[in-house]
XYZ file of C-alpha atoms in Angstrom:
551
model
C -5.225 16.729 10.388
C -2.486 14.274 9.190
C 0.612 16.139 8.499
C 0.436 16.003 4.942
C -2.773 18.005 5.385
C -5.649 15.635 4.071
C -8.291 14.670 6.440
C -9.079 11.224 8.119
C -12.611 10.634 8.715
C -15.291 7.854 10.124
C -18.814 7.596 9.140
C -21.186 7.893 11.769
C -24.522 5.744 11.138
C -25.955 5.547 14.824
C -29.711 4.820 14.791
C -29.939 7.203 17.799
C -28.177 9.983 18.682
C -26.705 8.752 21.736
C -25.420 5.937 19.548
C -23.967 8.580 17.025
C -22.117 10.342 20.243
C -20.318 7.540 21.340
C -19.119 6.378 18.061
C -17.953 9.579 17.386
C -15.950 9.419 20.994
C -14.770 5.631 19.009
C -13.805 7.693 16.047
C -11.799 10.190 17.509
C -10.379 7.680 20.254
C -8.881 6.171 16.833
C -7.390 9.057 15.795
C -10.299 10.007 13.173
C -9.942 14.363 12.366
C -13.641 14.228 11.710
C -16.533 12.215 10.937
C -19.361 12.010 8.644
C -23.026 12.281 10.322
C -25.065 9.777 8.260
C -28.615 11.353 8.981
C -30.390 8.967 6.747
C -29.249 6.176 9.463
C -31.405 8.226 12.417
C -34.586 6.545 13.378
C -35.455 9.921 13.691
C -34.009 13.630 12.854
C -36.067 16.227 14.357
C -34.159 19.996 15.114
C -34.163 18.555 18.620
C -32.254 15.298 17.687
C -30.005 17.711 15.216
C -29.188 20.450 17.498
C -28.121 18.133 20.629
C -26.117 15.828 17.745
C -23.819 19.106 16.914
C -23.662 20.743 19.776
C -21.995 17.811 21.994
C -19.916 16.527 18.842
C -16.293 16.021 19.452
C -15.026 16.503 16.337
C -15.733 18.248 13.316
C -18.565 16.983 11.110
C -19.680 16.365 7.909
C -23.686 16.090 7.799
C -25.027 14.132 4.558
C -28.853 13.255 4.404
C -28.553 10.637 1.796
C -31.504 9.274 -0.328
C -31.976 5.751 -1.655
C -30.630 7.087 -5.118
C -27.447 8.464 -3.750
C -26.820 5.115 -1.716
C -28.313 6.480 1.560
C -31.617 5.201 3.413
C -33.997 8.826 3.353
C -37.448 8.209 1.012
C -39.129 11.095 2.530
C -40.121 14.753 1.596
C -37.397 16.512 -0.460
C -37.853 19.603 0.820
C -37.960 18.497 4.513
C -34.271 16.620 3.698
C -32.832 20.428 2.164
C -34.471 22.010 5.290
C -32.706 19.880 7.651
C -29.472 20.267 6.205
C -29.627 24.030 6.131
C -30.956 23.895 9.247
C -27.500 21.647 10.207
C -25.519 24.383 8.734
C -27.146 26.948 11.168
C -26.438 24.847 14.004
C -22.665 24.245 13.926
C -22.225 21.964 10.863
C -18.245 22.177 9.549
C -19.588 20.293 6.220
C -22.676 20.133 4.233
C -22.856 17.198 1.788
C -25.578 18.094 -1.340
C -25.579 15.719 -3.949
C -24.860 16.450 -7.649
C -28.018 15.123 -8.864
C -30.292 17.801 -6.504
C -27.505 20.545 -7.609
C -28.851 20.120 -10.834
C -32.522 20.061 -10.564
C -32.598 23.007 -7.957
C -30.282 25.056 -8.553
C -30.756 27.096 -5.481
C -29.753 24.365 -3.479
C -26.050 25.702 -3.227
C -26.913 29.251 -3.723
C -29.106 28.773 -0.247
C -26.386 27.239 1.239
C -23.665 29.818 -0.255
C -25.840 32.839 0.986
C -27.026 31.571 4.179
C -23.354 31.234 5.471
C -22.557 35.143 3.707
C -25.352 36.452 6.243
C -24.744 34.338 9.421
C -21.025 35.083 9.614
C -20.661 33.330 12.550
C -19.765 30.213 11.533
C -18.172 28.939 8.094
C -19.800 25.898 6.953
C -17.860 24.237 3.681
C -20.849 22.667 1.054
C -19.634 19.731 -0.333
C -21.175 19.024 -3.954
C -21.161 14.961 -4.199
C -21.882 12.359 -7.033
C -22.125 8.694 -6.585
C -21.426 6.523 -10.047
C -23.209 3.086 -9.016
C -21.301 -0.167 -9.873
C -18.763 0.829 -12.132
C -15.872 3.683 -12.816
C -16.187 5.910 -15.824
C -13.657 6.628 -18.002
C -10.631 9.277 -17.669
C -12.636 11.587 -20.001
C -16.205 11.252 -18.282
C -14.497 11.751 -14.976
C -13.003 14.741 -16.456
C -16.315 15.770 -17.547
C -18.136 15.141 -14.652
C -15.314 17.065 -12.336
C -15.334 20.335 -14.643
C -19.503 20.338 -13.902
C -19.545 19.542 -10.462
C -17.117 22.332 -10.571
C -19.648 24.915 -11.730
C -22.024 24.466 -9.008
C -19.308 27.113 -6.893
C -18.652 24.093 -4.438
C -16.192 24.847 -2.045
C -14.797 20.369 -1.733
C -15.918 18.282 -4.514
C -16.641 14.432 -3.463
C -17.003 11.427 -6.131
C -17.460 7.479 -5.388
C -17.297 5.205 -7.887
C -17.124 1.662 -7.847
C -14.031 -1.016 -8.852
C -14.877 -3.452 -11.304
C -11.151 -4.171 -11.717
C -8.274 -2.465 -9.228
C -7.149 -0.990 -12.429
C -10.002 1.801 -12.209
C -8.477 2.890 -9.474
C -6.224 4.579 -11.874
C -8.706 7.065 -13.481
C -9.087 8.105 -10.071
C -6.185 8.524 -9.424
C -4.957 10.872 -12.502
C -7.839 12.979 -12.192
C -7.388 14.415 -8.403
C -4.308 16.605 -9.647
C -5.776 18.167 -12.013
C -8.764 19.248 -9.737
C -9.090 23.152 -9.085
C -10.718 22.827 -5.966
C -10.403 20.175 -3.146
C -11.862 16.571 -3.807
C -12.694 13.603 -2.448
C -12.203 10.392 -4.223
C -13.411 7.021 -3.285
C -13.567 4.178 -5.327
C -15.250 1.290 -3.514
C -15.763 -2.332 -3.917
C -12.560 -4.655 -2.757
C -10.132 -3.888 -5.618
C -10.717 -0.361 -4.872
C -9.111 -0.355 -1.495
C -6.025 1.467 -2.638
C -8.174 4.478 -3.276
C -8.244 5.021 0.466
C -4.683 3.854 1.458
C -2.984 5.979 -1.692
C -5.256 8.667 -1.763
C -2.930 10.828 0.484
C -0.098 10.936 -1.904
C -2.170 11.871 -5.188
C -3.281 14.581 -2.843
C -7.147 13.931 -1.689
C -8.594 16.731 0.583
C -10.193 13.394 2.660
C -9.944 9.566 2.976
C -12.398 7.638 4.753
C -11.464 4.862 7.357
C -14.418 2.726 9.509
C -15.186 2.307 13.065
C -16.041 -1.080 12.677
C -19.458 -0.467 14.102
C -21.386 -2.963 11.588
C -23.225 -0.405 9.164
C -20.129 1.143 8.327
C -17.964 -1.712 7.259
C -18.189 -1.177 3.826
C -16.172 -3.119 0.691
C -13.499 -0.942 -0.346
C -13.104 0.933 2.716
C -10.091 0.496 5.393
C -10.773 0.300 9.250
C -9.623 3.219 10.977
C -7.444 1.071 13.319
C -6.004 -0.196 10.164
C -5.045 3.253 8.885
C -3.445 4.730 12.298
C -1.592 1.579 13.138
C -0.321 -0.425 10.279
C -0.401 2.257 7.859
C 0.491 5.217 10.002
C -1.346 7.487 7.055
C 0.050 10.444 8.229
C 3.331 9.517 7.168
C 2.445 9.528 3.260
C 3.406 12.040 0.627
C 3.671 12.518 -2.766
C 7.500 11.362 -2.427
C 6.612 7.636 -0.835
C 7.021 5.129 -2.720
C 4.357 2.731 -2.947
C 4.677 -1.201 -2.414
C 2.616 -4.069 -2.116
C 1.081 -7.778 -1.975
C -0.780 -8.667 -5.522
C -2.656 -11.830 -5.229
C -6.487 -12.882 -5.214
C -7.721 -13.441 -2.900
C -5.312 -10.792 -0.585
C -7.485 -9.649 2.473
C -5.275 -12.616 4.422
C -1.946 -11.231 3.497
C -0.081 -9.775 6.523
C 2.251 -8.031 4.323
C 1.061 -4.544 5.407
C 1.493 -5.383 8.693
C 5.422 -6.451 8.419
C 6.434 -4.628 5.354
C 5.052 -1.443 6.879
C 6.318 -1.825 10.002
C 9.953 -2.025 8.816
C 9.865 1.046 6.651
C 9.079 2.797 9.440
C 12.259 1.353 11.552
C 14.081 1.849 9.344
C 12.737 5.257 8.088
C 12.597 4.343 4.725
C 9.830 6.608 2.573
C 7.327 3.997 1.569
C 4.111 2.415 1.802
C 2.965 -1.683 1.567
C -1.002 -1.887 0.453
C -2.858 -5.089 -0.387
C -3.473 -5.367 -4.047
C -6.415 -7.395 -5.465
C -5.843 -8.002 -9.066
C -7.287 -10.469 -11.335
C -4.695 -9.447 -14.799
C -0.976 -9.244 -13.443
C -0.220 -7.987 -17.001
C -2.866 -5.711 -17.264
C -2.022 -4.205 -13.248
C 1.689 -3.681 -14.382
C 1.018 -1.807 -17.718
C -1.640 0.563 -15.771
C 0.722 1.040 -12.539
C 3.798 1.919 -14.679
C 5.081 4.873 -12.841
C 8.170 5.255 -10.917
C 6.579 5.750 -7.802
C 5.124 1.951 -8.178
C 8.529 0.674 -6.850
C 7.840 -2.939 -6.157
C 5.821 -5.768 -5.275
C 5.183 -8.928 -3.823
C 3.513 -11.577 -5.850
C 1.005 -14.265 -4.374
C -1.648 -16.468 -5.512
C -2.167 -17.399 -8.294
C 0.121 -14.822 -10.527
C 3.745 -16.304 -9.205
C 4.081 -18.029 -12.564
C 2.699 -15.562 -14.315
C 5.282 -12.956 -13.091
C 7.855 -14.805 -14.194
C 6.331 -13.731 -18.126
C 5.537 -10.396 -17.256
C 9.296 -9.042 -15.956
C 11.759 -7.612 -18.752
C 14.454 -9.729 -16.462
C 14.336 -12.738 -14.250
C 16.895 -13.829 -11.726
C 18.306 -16.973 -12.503
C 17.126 -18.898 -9.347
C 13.534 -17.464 -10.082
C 14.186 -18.536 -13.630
C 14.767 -22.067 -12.889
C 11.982 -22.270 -10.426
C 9.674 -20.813 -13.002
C 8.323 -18.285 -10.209
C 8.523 -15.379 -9.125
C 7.351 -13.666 -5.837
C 9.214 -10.601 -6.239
C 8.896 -7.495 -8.851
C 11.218 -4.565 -8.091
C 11.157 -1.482 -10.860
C 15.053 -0.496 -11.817
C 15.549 2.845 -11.297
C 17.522 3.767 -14.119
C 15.425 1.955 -16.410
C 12.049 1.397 -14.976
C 12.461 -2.073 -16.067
C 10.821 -4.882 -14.005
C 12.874 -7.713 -12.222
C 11.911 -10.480 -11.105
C 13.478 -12.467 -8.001
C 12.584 -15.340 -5.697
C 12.975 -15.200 -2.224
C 10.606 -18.360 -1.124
C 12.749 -20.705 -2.035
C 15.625 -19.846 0.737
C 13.023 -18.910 3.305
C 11.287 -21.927 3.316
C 14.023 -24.285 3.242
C 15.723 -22.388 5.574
C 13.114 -23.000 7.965
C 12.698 -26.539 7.209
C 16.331 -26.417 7.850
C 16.422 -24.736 10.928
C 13.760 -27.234 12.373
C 15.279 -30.190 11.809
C 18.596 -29.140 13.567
C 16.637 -29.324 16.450
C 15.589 -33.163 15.881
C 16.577 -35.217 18.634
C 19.902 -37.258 17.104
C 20.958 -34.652 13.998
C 24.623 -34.196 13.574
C 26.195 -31.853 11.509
C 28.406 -33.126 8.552
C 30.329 -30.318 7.916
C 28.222 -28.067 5.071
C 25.474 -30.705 4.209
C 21.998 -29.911 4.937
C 19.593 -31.927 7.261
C 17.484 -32.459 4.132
C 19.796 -34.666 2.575
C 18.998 -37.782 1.841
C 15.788 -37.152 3.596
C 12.392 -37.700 1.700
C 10.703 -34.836 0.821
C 7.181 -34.743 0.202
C 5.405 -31.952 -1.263
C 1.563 -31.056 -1.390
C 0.982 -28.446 -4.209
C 2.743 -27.671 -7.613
C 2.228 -24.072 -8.037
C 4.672 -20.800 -7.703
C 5.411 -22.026 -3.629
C 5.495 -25.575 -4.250
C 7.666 -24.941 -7.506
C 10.377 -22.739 -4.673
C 10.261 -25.501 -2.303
C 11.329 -28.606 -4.828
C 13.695 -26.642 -6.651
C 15.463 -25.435 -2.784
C 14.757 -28.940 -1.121
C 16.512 -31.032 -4.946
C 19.408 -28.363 -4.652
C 19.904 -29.529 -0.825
C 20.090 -32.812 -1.492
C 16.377 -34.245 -0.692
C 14.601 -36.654 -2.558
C 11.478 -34.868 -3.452
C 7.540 -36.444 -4.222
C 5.061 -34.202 -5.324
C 1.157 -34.334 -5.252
C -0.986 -31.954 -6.381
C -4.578 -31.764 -7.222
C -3.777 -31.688 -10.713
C -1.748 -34.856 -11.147
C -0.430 -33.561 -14.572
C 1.017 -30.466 -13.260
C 2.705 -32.439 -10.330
C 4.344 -34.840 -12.953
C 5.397 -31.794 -15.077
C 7.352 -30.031 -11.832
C 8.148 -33.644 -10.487
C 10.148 -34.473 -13.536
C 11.822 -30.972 -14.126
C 13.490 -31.836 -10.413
C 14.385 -34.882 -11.017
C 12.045 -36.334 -8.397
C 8.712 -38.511 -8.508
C 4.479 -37.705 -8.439
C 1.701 -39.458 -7.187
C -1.585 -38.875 -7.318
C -3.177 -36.603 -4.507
C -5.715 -39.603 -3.295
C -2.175 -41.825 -2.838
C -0.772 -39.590 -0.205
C -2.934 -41.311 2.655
C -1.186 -44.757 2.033
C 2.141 -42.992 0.872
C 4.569 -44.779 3.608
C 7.897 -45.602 1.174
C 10.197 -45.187 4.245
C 9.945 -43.587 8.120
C 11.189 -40.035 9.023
C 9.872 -38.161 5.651
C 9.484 -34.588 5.795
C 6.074 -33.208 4.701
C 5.511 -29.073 3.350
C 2.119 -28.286 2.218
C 2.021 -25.072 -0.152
C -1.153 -25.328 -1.311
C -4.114 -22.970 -0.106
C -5.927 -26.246 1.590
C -6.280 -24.848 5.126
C -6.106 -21.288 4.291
C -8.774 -18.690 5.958
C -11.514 -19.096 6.027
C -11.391 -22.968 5.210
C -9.716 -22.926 8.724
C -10.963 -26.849 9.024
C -9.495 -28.593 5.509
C -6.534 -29.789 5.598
C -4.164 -32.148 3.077
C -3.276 -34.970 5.462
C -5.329 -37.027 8.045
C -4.117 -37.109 11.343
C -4.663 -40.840 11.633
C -1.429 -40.868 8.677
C 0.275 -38.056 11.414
C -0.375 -40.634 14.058
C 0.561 -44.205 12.609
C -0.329 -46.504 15.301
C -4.001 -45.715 14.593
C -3.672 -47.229 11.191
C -1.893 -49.958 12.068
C -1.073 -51.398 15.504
C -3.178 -51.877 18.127
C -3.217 -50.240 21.705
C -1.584 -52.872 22.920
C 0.929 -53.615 20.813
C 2.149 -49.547 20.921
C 2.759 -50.642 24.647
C 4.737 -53.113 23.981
C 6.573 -51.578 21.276
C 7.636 -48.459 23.524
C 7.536 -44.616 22.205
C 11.262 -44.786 21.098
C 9.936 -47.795 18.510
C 7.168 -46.043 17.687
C 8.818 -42.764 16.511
C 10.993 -44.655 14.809
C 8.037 -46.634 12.844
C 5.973 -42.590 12.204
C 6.077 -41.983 8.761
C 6.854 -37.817 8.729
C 9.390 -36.440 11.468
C 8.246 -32.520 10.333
C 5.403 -30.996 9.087
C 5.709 -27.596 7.725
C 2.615 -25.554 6.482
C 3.121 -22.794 3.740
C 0.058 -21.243 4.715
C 0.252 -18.496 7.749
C -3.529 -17.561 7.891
C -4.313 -18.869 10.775
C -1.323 -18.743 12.433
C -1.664 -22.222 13.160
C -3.578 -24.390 11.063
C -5.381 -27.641 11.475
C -2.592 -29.583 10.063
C 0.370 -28.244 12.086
C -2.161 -28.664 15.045
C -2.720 -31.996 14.420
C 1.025 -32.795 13.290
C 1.761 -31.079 17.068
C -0.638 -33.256 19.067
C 1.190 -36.503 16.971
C 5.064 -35.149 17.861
C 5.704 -34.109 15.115
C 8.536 -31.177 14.834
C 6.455 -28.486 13.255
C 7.367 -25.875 11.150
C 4.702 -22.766 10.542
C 4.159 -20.585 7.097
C 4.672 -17.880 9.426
C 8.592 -18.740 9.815
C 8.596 -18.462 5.717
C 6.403 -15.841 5.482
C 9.179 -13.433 7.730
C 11.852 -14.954 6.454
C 10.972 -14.257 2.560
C 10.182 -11.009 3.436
C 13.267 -9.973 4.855
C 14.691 -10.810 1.741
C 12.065 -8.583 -0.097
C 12.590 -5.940 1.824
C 15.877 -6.013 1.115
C 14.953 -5.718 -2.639
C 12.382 -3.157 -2.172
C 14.613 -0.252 0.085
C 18.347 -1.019 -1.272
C 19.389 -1.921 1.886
C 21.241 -5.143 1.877
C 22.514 -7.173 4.741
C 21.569 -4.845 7.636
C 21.412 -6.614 10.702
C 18.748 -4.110 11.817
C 16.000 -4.884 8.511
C 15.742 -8.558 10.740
C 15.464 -6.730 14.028
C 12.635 -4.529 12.324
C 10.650 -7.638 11.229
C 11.368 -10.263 13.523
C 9.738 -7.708 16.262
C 6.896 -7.327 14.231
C 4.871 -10.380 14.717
C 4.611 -9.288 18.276
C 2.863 -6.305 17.818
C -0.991 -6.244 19.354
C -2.546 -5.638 15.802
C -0.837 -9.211 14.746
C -3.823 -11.160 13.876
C -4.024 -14.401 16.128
C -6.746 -16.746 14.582
């Protein structure tokens, strides 16, 4: 049990028992406190099956017989599934699992269960009264409702899944568990219901659920196990953390959880970094209003946006027209908005031109200066990036795949557009520097990308073998159009472009170097701390953790 006292536990949906055994072994390898026996996943679940299933079990279990009403795969005799679970309860069950619905229409259900454990006093089986609300959330006051009669039934831990139309649902959830008299469980599933898992802890669920991975149990809405032990250290949480995180859409790719989560715990700093799927950036922030929702990182597509929805902006976010940053003010609970793209990107484009063959320094001028900058993608990155690369002294081009909205950024910097079909036969000049920030490359499109390598590779456009002898490699870089190639996007680590723009010679810059770099400067915003030496120590050791996702 996670020091907090709430319970982390696996499903178990073996087909066999011996199956069911060893992902239970899986399960509490993973630091799982118990697990949930799906018996509706058996091929089979005679008192034979049942009895060897609890009596080897290594942790404590939950037994649930669901039907195909409830979610579950049982269609048979009703009174054989009631029989079985009793039966479970004689045998060494921790947890029985009865549905609202068969609460309702036979009553002794419970009662059986309630008096069977008064006369075998041997062991002390918990019932578990559950109700599953199929594809959507109800309101505050029919959750209320539906609480106060599950309550009735003389349940000792209540259990209610839902599903998220819209992350904000989340919320009903969420105000509800405090105000339970007994112990609940509350999962909200679907992808922008994630957070009911993650948060859960700190509203103060009896039990979260995380998955094995084994196939069956890999469910929308529900973590991984591995996920919740190693990047989110669950145990940790309390009602005093302060919660953090990444809203975008899509947001499974963000590794935000990973750094971000990492670092409060160097630093021991009380807070938590979740993914946050949202579709209405307005609507999210009105809904999560407390305190407690601290700050956030903004992604795809609601950068802009966030720049409308903050009662302040900072006046480099301002000018950029995006924001990647909320933090709530403490004394005011007012939102603030900040950009901290802008300097991690350039910084990094920075950084890897130094190392061109041939750069000198002069004095406090940047190696962009001067240099050609050329930029695919006119959203919130794309916006950081011209702004940062203008104010160092580039000359910026912009494409984008809406031409009008490249011509609208293009002219606000002071720079030029073309269209995105030009920027094959774009060659003004040699040695240009070319950032992609749109999501062209991004998982799982892992094999797009905004540039051909024949453009990363001149010669195959337009010399001949022969004549690349001749001419000699030092002619030849000099005649390559783009001397770096950076990539905004992180996810994979390495995408086809940088690949490519490697294989050509290119000086290569990954979204990755951004990605850390902009974070440090958010974590920074999020914890108070400014300027610590050891906030980059905490990240920059991050990315070599085993749970870093190589694609």
């Amino acid at each position: 049990m996670a020091e907090s006292g709430f319970l982390v536990c696996s499903p178990v949906m073996g087909e066999t028992v011996e199956q069911m055994l060893t992902q239970m072994q899986l399960a509490k390898d993973n630091g799982a406190d118990c697990v949930e026996l799906r018996l509706d996943c058996l091929n089979s679940c005679n008192p034979p099956d049942l009895e060897k299933l609890l009596k080897d079990k290594v942790l404590p279990s939950i037994v649930t017989y669901r039907t195909k009403s409830e979610g579950g795969n049982y269609e048979g005799v009703e009174q054989k599934r009631l029989n079985t679970l009793s039966l479970a309860s004689d045998l060494g069950a921790d947890f029985i699992d009865v549905e609202l619905q068969v609460v309702f229409h036979c009553i002794q259900a419970v009662s059986h269960f309630v008096r069977r454990r008064s006369e075998t006093n041997s062991h002390n089986c918990k019932i578990i009264v559950s109700s599953y609300v199929n594809g959507r959330t109800p309101s505050p006051e029919d959750l209320s409702y539906l609480v106060t009669k599950m309550q009735s039934t003389g349940a000792d831990i209540l259990k209610i899944v839902t599903t998220a139309t819209n992350i904000t649902d989340v919320s009903h959830v969420f105000r509800l568990i405090p105000h339970c008299q007994v112990p609940i469980i509350a999962c909200v599933m679907g992808d922008r219901g994630l957070i009911s898992q993650l948060l859960g802890p700190k509203f103060g669920v009896y039990l979260i659920y995380g998955s094995i991975g084994s196939g069956k149990d890999l469910t929308l809405g529900q973590p991984k196990l591995v996920d919740l032990t190693n990047i989110y250290k669950i145990g940790r949480l309390s009602r005093d953390t302060k919660v953090f995180g990444v809203i975008a859409n899509p947001v499974g790719h963000s590794k935000g959880p990973i750094l971000h989560n990492q670092a409060f715990r160097e630093t021991g700093f009380n807070g938590v970094y979740v993914p946050l799927l949202v579709d209405d950036l307005a609507d999210f922030l009105k809904v999560y209003s407390a305190p407690d929702f601290a700050g956030f990182s903004v992604g795809i597509p609601h950068k802009e946006a966030a720049v409308k929805c903050c009662d302040e902006v900072q006046p480099l976010a301002k000018s950029i027209g995006a924001v990647n940053t909320i933090i709530r003010r403490k004394s005011d609970g007012k939102l603030i908005g900040y950009n901290t793209d802008c300097e991690g990107a350039i910084s990094a484009i920075e950084d890897g031109l130094k190392g061109e063959t041939g750069y000198k320094s002069s004095g406090s001028s940047s190696p962009l200066a001067e240099k050609l900058f050329v930029l695919v993608g006119a959203g919130g990155a794309g916006r950081a990036l011209a702004f940062g690369a203008k104010q160092r002294g580039a000359r910026v081009v912009i494409t984008n795949r809406n031409y009008e909205r490249a011509k609208a950024l293009a002219s606000v910097v002071g720079g030029e557009a073309i269209h995105m079909e030009d920027l094959e036969s774009f060659w003004p000049e040699t040695g240009m520097v070319l950032a992609n920030t749109s999501a062209v490359g991004m998982q799982p499109n892992v094999n797009a990308t905004p540039l051909s390598k024949y453009l990363l590779r001149l010669h195959c456009i337009k010399f001949s073998d022969m004549m690349l002898l001749l001419l000699g490699s030092f002619v030849q870089k000099a005649l390559e159009p783009y001397s770096l190639v950076f990539d905004a996007v992180y996810t994979p680590r390495e995408t086809r472009l940088l690949r490519e723009a490697k294989e050509a010679g290119k000086i290569v810059v990954s979204g990755l170097e951004m990605f850390i770099r902009q974070a440090i400067g958010q974590y920074e915003l999020f914890t108070g701390i400014l300027g610590k030496e050891e906030n980059r120590t905490a990240f920059c050791t991050c990315p070599s953790k085993n749970y870093w996702c190589e694609v």
